[in-house]
XYZ file of C-alpha atoms in Angstrom:
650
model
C -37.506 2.247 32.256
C -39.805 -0.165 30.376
C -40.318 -1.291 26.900
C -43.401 -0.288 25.257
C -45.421 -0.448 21.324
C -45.903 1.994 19.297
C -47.198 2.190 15.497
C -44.697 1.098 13.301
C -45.001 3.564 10.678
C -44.200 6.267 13.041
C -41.433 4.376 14.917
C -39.556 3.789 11.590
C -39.653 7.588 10.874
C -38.112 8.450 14.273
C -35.510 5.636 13.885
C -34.257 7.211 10.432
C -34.010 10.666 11.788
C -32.148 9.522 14.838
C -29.571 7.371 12.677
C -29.509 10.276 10.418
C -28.741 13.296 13.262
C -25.453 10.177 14.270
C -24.450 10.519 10.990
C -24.132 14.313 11.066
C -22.662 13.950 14.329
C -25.151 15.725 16.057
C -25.063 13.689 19.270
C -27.477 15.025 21.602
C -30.265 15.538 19.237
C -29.490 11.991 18.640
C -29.148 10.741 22.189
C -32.571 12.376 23.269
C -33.907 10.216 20.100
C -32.689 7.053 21.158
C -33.009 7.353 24.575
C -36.763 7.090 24.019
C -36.881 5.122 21.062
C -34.819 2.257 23.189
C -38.033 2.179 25.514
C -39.608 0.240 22.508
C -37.967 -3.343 22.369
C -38.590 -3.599 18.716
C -36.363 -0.700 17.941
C -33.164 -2.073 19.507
C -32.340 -4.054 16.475
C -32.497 -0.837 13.914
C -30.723 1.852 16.910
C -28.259 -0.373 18.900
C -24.547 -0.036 17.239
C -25.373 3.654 16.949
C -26.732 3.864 19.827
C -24.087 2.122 21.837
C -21.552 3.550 19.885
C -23.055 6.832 21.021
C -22.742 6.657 24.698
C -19.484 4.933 24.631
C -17.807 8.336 22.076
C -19.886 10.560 24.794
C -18.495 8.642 27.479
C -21.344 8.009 29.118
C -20.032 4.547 30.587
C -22.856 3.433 32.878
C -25.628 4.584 31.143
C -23.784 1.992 28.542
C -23.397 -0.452 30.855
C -27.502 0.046 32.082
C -28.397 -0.276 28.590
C -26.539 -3.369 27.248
C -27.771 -5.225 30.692
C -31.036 -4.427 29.924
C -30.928 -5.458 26.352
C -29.687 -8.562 27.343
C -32.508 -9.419 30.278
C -35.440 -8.317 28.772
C -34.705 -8.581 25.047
C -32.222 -11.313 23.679
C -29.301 -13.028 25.247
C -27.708 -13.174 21.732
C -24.037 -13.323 21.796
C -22.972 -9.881 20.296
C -24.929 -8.269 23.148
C -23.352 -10.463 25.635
C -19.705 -9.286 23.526
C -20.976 -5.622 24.087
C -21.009 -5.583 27.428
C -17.500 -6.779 27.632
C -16.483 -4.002 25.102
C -18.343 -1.079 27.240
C -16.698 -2.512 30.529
C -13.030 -1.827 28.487
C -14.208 1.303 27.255
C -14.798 2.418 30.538
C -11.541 1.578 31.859
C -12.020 -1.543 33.980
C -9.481 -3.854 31.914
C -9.429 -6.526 34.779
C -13.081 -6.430 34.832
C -13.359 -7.103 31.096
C -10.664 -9.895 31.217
C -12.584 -11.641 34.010
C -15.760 -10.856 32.048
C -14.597 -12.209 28.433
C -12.599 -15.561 30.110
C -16.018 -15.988 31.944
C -17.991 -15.901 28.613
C -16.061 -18.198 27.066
C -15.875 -20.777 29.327
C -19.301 -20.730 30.045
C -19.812 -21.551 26.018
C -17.147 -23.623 25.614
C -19.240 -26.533 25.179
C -21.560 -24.916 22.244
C -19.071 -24.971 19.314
C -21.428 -22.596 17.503
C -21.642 -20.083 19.996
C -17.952 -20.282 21.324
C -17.035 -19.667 17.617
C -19.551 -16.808 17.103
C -18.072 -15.324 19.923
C -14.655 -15.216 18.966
C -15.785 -13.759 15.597
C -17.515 -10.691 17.601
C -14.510 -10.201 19.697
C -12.548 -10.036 16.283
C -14.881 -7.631 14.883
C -14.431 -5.361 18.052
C -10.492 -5.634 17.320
C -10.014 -7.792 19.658
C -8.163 -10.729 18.308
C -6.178 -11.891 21.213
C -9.440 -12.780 23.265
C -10.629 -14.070 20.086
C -7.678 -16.568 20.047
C -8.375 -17.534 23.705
C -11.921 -18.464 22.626
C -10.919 -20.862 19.468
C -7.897 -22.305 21.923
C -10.371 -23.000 24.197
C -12.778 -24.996 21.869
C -9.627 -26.394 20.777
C -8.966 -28.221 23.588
C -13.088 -28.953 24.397
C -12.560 -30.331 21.531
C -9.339 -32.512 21.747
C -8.242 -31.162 18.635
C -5.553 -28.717 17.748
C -5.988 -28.662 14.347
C -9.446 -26.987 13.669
C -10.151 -23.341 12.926
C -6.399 -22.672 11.413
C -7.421 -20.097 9.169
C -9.281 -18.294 11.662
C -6.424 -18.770 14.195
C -3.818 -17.580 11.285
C -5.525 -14.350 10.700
C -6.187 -13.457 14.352
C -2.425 -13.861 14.929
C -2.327 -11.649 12.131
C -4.155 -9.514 13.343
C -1.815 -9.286 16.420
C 1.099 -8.978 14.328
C 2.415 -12.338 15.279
C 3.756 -13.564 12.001
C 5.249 -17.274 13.387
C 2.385 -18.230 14.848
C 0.331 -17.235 11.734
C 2.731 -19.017 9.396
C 2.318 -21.891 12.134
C -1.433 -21.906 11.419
C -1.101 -21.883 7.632
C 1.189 -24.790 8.117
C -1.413 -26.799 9.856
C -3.686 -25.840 7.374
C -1.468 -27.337 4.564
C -1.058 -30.548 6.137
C -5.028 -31.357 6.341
C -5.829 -29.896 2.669
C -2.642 -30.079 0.699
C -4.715 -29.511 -2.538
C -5.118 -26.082 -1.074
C -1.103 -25.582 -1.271
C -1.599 -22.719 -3.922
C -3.788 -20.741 -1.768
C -1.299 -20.765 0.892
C 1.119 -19.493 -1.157
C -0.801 -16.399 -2.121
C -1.718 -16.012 1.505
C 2.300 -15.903 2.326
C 3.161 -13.836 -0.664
C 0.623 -11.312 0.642
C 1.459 -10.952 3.920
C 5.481 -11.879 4.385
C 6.938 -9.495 2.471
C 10.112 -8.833 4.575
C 13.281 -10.701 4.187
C 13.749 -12.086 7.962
C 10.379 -12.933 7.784
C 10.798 -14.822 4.476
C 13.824 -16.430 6.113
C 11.885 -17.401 9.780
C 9.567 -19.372 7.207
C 12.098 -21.197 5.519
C 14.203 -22.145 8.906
C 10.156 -23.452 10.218
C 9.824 -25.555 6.621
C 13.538 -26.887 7.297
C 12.368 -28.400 10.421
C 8.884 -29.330 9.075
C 11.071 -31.554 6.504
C 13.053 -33.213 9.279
C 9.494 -33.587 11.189
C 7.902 -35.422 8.197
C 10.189 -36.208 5.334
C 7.235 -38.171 3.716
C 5.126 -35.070 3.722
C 5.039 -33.230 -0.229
C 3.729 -29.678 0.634
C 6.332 -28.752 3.146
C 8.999 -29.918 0.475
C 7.436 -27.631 -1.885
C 7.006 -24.916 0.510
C 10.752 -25.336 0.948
C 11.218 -24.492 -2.785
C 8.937 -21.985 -3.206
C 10.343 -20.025 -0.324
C 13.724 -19.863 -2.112
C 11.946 -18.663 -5.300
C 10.702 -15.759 -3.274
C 13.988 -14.864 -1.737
C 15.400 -15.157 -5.869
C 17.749 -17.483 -4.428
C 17.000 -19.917 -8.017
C 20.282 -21.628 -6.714
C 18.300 -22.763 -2.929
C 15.361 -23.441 -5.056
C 17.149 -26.048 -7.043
C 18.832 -28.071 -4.542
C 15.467 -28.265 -3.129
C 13.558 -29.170 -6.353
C 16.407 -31.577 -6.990
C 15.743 -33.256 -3.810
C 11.934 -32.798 -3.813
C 11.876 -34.691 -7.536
C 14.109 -37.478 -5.840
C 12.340 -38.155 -2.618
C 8.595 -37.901 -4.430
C 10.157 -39.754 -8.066
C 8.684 -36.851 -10.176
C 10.818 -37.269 -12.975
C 12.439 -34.245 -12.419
C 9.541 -32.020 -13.226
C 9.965 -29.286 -10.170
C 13.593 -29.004 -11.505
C 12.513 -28.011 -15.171
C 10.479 -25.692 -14.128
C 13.118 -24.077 -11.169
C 15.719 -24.105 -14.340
C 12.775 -21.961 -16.645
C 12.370 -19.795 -13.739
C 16.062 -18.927 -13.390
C 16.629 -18.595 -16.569
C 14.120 -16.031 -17.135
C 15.426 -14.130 -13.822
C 18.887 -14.418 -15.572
C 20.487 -16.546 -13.417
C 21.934 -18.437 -16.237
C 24.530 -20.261 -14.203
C 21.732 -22.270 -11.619
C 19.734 -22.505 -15.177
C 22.793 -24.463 -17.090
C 23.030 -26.606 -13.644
C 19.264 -27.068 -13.705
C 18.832 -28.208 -17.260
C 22.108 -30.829 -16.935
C 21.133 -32.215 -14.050
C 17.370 -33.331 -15.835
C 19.315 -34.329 -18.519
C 21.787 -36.572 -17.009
C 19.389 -38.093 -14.408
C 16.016 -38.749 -16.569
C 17.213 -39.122 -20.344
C 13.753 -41.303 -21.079
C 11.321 -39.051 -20.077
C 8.948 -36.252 -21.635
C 11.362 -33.462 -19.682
C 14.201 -34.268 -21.359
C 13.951 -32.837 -24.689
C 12.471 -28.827 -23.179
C 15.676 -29.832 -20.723
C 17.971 -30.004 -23.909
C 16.846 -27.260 -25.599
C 16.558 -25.101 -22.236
C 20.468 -25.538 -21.893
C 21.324 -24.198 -25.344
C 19.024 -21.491 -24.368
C 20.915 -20.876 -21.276
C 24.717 -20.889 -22.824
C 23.290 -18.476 -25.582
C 21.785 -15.869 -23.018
C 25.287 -16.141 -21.131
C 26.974 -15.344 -24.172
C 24.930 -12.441 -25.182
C 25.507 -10.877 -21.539
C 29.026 -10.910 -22.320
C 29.868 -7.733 -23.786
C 31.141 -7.440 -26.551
C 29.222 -10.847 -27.944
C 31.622 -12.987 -29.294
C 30.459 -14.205 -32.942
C 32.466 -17.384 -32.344
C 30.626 -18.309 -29.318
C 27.549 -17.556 -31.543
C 28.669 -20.146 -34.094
C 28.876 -22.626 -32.108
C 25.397 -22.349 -30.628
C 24.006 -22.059 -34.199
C 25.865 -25.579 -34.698
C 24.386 -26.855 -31.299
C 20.799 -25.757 -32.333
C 21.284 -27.442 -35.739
C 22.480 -30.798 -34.512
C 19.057 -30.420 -31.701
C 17.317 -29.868 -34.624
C 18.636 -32.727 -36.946
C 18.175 -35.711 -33.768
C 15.075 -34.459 -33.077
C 12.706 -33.456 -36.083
C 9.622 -32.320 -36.299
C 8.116 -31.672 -32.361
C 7.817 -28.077 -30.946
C 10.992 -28.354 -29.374
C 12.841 -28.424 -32.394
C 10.609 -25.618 -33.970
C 11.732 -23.469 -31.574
C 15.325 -24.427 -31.993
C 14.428 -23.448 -35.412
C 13.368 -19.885 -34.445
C 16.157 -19.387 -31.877
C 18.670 -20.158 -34.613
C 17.130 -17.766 -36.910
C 17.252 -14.745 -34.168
C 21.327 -15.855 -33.701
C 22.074 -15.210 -37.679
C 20.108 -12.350 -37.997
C 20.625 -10.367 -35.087
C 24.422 -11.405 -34.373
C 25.993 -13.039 -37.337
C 24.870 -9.923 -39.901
C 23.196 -13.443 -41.980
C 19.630 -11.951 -41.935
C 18.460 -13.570 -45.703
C 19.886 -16.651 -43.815
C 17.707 -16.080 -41.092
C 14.450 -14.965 -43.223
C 14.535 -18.304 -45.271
C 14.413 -20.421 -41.867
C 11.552 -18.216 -40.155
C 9.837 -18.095 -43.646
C 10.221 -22.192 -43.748
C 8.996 -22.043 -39.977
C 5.641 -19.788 -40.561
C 4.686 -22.045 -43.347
C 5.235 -25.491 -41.868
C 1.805 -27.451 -41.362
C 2.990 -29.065 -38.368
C 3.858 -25.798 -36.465
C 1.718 -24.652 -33.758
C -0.500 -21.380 -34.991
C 0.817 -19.596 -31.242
C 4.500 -20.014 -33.258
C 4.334 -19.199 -36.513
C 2.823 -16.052 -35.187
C 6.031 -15.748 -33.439
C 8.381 -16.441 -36.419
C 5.853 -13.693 -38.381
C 6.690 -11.313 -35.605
C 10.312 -11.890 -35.669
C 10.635 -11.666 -39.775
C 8.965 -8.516 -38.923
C 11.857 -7.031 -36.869
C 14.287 -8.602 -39.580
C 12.798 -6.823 -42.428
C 13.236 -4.102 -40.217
C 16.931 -4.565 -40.217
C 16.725 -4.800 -44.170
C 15.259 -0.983 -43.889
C 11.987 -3.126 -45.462
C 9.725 -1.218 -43.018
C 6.611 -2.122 -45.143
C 7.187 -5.810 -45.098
C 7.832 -5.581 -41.465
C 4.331 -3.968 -40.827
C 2.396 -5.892 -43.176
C 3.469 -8.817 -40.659
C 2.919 -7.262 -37.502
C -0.451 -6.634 -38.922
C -1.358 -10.431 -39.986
C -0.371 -11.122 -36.628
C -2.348 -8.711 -34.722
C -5.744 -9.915 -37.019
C -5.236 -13.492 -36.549
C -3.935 -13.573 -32.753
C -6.877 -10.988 -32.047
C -7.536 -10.451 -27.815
C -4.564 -13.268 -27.139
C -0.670 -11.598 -26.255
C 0.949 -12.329 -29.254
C -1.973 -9.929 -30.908
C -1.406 -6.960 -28.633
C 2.672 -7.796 -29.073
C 2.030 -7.045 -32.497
C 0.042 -4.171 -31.882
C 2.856 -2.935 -30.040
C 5.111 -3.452 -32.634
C 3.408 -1.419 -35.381
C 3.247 1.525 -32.594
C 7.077 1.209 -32.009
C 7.192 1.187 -35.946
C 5.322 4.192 -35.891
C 7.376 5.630 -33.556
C 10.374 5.108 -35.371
C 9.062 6.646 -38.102
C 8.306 9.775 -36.801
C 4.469 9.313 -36.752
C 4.080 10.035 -33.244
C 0.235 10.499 -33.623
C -0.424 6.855 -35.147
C 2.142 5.447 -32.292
C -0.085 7.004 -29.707
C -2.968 5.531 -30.718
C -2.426 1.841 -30.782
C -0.643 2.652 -27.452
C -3.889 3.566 -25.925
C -5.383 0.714 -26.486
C -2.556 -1.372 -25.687
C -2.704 0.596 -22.069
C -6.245 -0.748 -21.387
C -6.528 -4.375 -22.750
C -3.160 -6.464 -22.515
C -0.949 -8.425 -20.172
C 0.863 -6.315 -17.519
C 4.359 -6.521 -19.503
C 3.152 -5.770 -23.010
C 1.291 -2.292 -20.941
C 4.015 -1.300 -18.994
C 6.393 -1.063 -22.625
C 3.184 0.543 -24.200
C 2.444 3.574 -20.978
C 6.194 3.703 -21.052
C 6.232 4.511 -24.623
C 3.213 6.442 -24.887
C 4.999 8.738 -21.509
C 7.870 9.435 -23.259
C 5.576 10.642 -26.800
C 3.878 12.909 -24.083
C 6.105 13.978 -21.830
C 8.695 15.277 -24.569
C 5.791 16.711 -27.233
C 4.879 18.913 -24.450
C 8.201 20.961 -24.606
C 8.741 20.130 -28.307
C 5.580 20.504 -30.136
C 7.041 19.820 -33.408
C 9.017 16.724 -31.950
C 12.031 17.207 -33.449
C 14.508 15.918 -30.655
C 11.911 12.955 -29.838
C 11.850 12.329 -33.831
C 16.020 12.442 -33.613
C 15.993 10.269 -30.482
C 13.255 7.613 -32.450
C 16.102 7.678 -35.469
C 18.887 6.636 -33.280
C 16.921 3.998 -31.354
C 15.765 2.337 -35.252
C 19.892 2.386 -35.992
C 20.295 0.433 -33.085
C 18.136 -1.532 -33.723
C 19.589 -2.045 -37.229
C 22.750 -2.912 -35.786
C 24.379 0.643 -36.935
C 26.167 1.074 -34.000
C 28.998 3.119 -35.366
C 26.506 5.499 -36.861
C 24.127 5.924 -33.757
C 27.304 7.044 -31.591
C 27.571 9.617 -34.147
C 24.344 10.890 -34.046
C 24.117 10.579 -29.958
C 27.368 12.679 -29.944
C 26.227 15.863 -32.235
C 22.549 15.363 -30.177
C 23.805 16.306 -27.331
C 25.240 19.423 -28.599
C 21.992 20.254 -29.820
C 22.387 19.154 -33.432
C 20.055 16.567 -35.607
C 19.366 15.568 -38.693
C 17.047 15.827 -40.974
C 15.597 16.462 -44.131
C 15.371 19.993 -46.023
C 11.125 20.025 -46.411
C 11.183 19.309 -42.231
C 13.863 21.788 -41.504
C 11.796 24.331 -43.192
C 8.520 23.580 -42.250
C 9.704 23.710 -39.003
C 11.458 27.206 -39.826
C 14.985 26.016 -38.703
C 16.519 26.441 -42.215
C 17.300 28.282 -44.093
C 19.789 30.177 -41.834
C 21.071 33.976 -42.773
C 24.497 32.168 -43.971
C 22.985 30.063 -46.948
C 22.727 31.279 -50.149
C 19.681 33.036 -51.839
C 19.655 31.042 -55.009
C 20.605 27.534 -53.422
C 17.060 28.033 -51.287
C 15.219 29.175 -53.424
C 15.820 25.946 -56.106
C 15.450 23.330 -53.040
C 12.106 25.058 -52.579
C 11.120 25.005 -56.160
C 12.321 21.302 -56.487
C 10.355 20.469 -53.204
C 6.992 21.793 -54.436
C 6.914 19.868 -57.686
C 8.034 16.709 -55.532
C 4.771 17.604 -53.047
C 2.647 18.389 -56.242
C 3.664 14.543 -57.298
C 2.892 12.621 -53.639
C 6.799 12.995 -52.491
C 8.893 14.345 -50.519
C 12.546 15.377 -51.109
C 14.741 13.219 -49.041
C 17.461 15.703 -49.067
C 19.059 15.973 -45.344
C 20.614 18.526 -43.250
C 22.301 19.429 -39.960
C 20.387 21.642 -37.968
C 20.704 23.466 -34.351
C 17.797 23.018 -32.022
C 17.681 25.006 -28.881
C 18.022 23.092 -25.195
C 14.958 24.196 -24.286
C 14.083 21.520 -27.278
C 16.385 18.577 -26.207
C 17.452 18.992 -22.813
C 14.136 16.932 -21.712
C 15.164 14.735 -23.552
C 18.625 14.100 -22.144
C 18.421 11.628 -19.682
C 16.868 9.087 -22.185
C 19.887 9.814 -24.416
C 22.401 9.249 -21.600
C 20.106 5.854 -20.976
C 20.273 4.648 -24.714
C 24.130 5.739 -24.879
C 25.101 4.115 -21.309
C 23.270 0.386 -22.351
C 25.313 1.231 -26.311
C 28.647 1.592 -24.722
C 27.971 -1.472 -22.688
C 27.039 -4.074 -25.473
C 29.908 -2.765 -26.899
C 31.987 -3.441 -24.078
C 33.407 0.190 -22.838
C 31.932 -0.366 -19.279
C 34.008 2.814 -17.640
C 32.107 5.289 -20.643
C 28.832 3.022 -19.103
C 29.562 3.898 -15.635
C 30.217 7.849 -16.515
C 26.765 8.028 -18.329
C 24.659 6.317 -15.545
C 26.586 8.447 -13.162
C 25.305 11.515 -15.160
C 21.690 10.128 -15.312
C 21.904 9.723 -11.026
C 23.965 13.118 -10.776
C 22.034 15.691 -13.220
C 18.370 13.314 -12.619
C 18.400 12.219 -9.136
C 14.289 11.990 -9.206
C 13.944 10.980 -12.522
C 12.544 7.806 -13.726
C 15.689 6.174 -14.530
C 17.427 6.992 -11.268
C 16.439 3.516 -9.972
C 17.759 1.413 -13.617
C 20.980 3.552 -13.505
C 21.965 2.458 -10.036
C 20.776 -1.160 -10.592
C 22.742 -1.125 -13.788
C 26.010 0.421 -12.009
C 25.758 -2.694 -9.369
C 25.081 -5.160 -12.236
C 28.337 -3.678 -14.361
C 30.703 -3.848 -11.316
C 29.215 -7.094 -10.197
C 29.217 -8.485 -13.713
C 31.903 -6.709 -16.040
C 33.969 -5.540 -13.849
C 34.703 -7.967 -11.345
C 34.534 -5.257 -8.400
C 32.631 -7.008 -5.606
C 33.191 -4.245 -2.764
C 31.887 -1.609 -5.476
C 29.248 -3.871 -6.074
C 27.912 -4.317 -2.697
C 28.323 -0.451 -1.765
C 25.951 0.337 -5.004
C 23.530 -2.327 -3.967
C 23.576 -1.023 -0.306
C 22.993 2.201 -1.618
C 20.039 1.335 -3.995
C 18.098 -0.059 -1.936
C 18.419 3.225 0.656
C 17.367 5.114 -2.163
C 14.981 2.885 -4.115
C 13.133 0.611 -1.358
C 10.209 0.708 -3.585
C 11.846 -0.253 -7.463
C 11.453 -3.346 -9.181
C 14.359 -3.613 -8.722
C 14.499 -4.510 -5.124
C 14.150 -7.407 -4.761
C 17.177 -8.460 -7.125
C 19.077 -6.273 -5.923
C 19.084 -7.542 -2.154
C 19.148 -11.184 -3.472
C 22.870 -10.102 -5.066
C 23.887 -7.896 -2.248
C 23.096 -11.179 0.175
C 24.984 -13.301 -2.198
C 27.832 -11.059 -2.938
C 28.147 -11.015 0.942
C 28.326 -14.844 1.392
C 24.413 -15.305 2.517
C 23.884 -18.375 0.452
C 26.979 -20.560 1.151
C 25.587 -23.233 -1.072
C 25.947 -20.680 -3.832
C 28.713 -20.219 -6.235
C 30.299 -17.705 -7.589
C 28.820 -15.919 -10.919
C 31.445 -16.968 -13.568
């Protein structure tokens, strides 16, 4: 066969029908096309990868073979034809005669970096990585140097599945361009997502410290590691040591004690915050590390149900003597704020509390990002005064003046739940919408689980009258009116709400055959003038709804009842409700939170290790895929004596 010219014009045409019958899979109208069209050498750019691709699905091996030779002698001796040929002999069959071929190929290069390395990219392209190693371990050693091409050599082991030596690679990596530290983090986090393989890295880092104890990025590799395993306990030992060896005034260990306390490990937090404060008492860390352990005892007190108001006393006094030695510095403003939640939301002293965040929003010296904060919290506060107007005239100044930043959408979300509350399910759903599109991830995950539970329950409820009873009950516990929101969960369940006259008749659920003529008729008359006037008659009434009305709702009141009972420290009522959430909603969304919250109770409240563990076990059968998770197999390891450096939860 030879190579000959033809016009161009007419060439081109017969290349895009050729290309186009491959695509339809119409292979011998195809072949017959290239076949000729190969004749013409400069075709084979446009047709080869079909083309070859072609014969090798039709398995027409030698004809491949024939073809690629060709190419290669009388067109271009370019390396991807040269990988070809290696690819068609394995197609065919001939594995020794492609591993003779491919060692050949490289060796032959091994002395052109550029070509050795554009082979080994071909062979990876071809899925082909562990030839593709040999190629870059051969340059390696032309090249008396193990430590070039690491991140190609880490994602061809990759590629192979061979997570130690890709971790191996990354490590190498590190050591020449420790600046790129963070980007080898996000590489790890991507692609070890199993515990043993989380724990084979940390047992490599342990030895990488022994092998160079001078060296920074293994040490906080070795920290980082534990954070991922949500062992915050590992994690400070190691920032501990990591701040001693490299003198950084105890930075790493701040920051490991912020991080646990906002995973609510409060006991590694307490340690964490001491241990700055003992060791660097002149530096900048030391006031955040003061106020960070008054933050710590106060979220361990408020996990311990039911809160004890003289534990809350004294961390009122503790945050007024912080805020007495040190004046004046964001540190002590947010001791300010903190103080402020304490006799508001525990101490029933809410004008207390609305002087000090009043005080706090008007201070000069306050950072705008927190007196937007101490707006947003004398919002929730004038809640609790049933001052619902005051409360969204706030969330509203916020949500203007922090437009686009997260304290604005907060805000936004606020006035939704307001509206919620309320009743005015409509308004809710709107600023959820937008919250759902433009907002950090936490603020739209409240906001599409708000705006699911509008939907889901309106669908069997058009009028929303259980959804409107279940809003009501939420708002009273929010108001502290615990008493009062058992109550109302109780007669729910049965199928009976409150509410006023006008909505009981509008909604044709009163008057019932059993209440008097008269007595109806002079409500309604009463209730017209009050409509005629811009009011409404806030008389209120007991009504029966159907279960076809409030058994979709259920499972959310088991939810609210089951986290009610706990604060108030009945954990064996708890345990009963979640049980009913996991035995009458096994696929609902909750099933995951009830477990988790089971585990946490007997873990936590209950003292039961051995039930603990068998929950935890069981969760994550169930619920591989919850948020969960991860937590949970952090406590079942630690519950089971994993982390001996670990003690006890008090």
């Amino acid at each position: 066969m030879c190579f000959l010219s033809e016009p161009l014009f007419a060439q081109d045409s017969e290349v895009r029908i050729a290309n186009e019958y491959f695509l339809k899979g119409e292979k011998e109208k195809a072949l017959a096309m290239y076949v000729t069209l190969a004749k013409n050498v400069d075709n084979i750019p446009a047709i080869h990868n079909n083309y070859l691709s072609l014969l090798l699905d039709m398995a027409k091996y030698k004809d491949a073979e024939d073809y690629v030779e060709r190419v290669i002698r009388k067109v271009d001796d370019r390396v991807s034809y040269r990988v070809d040929l290696g690819v068609v002999y394995l197609r065919s069959g001939d594995v020794p005669k492609a591993d003779k071929y491919f060692r050949s190929l490289i060796k032959s290069s091994v002395q052109d970096v550029y070509r050795t390395k554009s082979i080994s990219d071909f062979l990876a392209a071809h899925d082909l990585p562990e030839y593709a190693v040999i190629a870059l371990q051969e340059l390696r050693r032309a090249m008396n140097n193990q430590s070039v091409f690491t991140l190609e050599m880490a994602n061809l082991y990759r590629m192979q599945g061979k997570r130690d030596e890709m971790v191996q690679e990354y490590l190498n990596y590190i050591t020449q361009t420790p600046s790129n530290i963070n980007y080898v983090k996000n590489l790890l986090q991507l692609f070890l997502s199993k515990p043993d393989e989380l724990e084979t890295l940390e047992r490599m880092l342990y030895d990488k410290v022994q092998e160079s104890p001078d060296s920074e990025v293994f040490a906080d590799l070795l920290v980082w590691v534990n954070l991922q395993q949500k062992n915050f306990y590992g994690a400070f030992i190691q920032a501990r040591a990591f701040d001693k060896r490299f003198r950084k005034e105890n930075a790493k260990t701040l920051e490991i004690a912020q991080i646990a306390l906002n995973n609510k490990d409060f006991d590694t937090a307490d340690k964490s915050f001491a241990f700055v404060i003992k060791e660097f008492p002149n530096t900048d860390n030391y006031l955040p590390a003061r106020l960070g352990l008054i933050r710590a005892r106060e979220a361990k007190v408020k996990r311990k149900f039911p809160v004890n108001r003289d534990s809350v006393r004294y961390l009122t006094r503790e945050y007024q003597s912080f805020i007495a030695r040190y004046t004046d510095n964001s540190n002590s403003f947010e001791a300010i704020l903190n103080e402020a939640l304490l006799h508001a939301y525990y101490l029933d002293e809410k004008d207390s509390a609305v002087t000090k965040l009043n005080g706090l929003a008007a201070h000069p010296r306050v950072p705008a990002y927190l007196r937007a904060r101490a707006k947003l919290e004398l919002g929730d506060i004038y809640l609790l005064k049933e001052e619902p107007w005051e409360a969204t005239l706030l969330y509203s100044q916020v949500e203007k003046n922090q437009r686009d930043a997260p304290l604005g959408y907060e805000a936004k979300l606020r006035n939704a739940k307001l509206s919620y509350y309320k009743g005015d399910f409509r308004l809710a759903q709107e600023h959820l919408d937008i919250l759902k599109q433009a907002t950090t991830r936490e603020i739209a995950n409240d906001a599409m689980e708000l705006s699911m539970r509008i939907k889901e329950n309106i669908v069997s409820d058009s009028n929303g009258t259980a959804l409107r009873q279940y809003a009501s009950i939420e708002l009273l516990l929010l108001q502290n009116k615990t008493d009062l929101a058992l109550s109302r969960l109780k007669t729910f369940g049965e199928g009976k709400v409150k509410m006023s006259k006008h909505d009981a008749f509008v909604q044709k659920l009163w008057p019932t055959p059993l209440d008097k003529k008269e007595v109806v008729e002079n409500f309604l008359k009463q209730d017209r003038n009050a409509l005629l006037n811009g009011e409404t008659l806030q008389d209120s009434i007991t009504v029966t709804i159907s279960p076809e009305v409030y058994k979709p709702i259920q499972d959310d009141v088991y939810w609210l009842e089951a986290n009610l009972r706990m604060k108030r420290g009945e954990f064996d009522q708890s345990l009963a409700l979640l049980q009913k959430i996991l035995t009458d909603y096994p696929d609902d969304i909750l099933a995951d939170d009830a477990s988790f919250m089971q585990g946490d109770l007997y873990e936590n409240y209950l003292k039961d290790k051995a039930r603990a563990m068998d929950v935890y076990r069981n969760f994550l059968d169930k619920y591989p895929g919850s948020v969960y998770a991860a937590e949970a197999r952090k406590r079942f390891r630690t519950l089971r004596g994993d982390f001996s450096a670990t003690p006890p939860n008090n």
